[in-house]
mmCIF file of C-alpha atoms in Angstrom:
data_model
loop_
_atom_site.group_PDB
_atom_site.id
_atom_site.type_symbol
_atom_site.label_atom_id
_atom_site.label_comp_id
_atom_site.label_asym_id
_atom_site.label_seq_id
_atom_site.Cartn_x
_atom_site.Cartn_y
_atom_site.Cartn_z
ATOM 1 C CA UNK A 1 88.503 105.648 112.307
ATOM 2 C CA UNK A 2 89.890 109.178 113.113
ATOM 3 C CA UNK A 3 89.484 109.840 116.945
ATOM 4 C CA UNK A 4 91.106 113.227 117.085
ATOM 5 C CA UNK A 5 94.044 115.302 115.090
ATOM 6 C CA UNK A 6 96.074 117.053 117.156
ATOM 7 C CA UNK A 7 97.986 119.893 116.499
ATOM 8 C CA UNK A 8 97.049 123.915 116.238
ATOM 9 C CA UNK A 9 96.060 126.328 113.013
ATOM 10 C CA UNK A 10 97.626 125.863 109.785
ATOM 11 C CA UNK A 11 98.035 121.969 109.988
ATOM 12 C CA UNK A 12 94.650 120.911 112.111
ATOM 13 C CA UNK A 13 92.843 123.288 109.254
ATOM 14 C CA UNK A 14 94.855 121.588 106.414
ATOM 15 C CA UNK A 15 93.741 118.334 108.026
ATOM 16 C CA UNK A 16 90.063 119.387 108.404
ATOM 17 C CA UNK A 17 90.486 120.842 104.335
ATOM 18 C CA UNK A 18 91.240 117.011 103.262
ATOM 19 C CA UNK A 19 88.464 115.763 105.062
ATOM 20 C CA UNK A 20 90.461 114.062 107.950
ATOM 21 C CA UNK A 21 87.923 114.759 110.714
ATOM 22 C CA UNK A 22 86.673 112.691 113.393
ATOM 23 C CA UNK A 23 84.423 109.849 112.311
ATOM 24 C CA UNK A 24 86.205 109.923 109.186
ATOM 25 C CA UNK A 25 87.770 106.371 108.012
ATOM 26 C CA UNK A 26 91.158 106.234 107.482
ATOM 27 C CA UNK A 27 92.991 103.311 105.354
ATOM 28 C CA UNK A 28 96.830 102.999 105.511
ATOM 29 C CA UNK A 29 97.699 102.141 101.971
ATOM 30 C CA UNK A 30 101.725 102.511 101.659
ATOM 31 C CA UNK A 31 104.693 103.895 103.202
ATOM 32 C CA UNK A 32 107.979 105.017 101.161
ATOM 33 C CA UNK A 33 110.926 102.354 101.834
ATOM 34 C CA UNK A 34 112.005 104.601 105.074
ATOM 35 C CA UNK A 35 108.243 105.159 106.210
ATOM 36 C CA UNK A 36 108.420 109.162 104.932
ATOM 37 C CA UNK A 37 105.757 109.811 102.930
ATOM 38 C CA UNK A 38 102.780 107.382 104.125
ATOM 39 C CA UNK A 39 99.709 107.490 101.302
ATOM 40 C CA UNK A 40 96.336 106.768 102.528
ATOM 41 C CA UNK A 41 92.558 107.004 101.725
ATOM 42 C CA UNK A 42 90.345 109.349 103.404
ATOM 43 C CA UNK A 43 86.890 109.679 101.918
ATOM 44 C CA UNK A 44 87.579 107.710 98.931
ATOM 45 C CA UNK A 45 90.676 110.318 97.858
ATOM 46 C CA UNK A 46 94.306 108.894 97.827
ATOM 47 C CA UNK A 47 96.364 111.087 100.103
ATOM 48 C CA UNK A 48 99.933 111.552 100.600
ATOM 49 C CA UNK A 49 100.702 113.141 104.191
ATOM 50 C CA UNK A 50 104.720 113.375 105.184
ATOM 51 C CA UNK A 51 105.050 110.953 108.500
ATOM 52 C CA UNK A 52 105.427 114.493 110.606
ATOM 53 C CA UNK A 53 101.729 115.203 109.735
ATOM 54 C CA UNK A 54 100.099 111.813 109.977
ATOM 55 C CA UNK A 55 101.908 111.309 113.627
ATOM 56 C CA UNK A 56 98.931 114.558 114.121
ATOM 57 C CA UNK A 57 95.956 112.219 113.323
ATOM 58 C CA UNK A 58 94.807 109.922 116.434
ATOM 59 C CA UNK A 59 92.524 106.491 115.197
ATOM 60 C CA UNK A 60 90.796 103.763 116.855
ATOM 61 C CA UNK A 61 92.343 100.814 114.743
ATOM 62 C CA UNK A 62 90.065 97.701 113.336
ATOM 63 C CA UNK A 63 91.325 94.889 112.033
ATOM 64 C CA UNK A 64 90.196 94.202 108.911
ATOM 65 C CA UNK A 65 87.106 91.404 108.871
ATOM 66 C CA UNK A 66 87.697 88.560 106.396
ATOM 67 C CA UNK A 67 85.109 86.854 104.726
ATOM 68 C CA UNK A 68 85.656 83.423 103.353
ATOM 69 C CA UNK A 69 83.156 82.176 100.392
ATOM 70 C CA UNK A 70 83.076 78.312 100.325
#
């Protein structure tokens, strides 16, 4: 979950414009063989953020619960 995005004008507003707020869920789903872009979901969209901007958004990281059926 997003904590905080740092950063000033153009790129917190570009942030807040793509719905990464606080509160907002954030799910890591790739990274580019050298880590630069990173695509994620946000909100149910599929972004892709270059690693410069993502290093902006702060999270409080879950681990993801597993749920065995029998």
């Amino acid at each position: 979950m997003v904590t905080r995005v740092d950063g000033q004008g153009v790129v917190r507003r570009r942030m807040a414009d793509m719905g990464i707020t606080p509160g907002a869920n954030v799910f890591m789903r790739r990274a580019a063989p050298w880590g630069d872009p990173v695509q994620i979901n946000v909100r149910g969209y599929e972004l892709t953020l270059r690693k410069a901007e993502a290093r902006s958004i702060r999270v409080d990281v879950k681990s993801p619960t597993s749920s065995k059926r029998w």
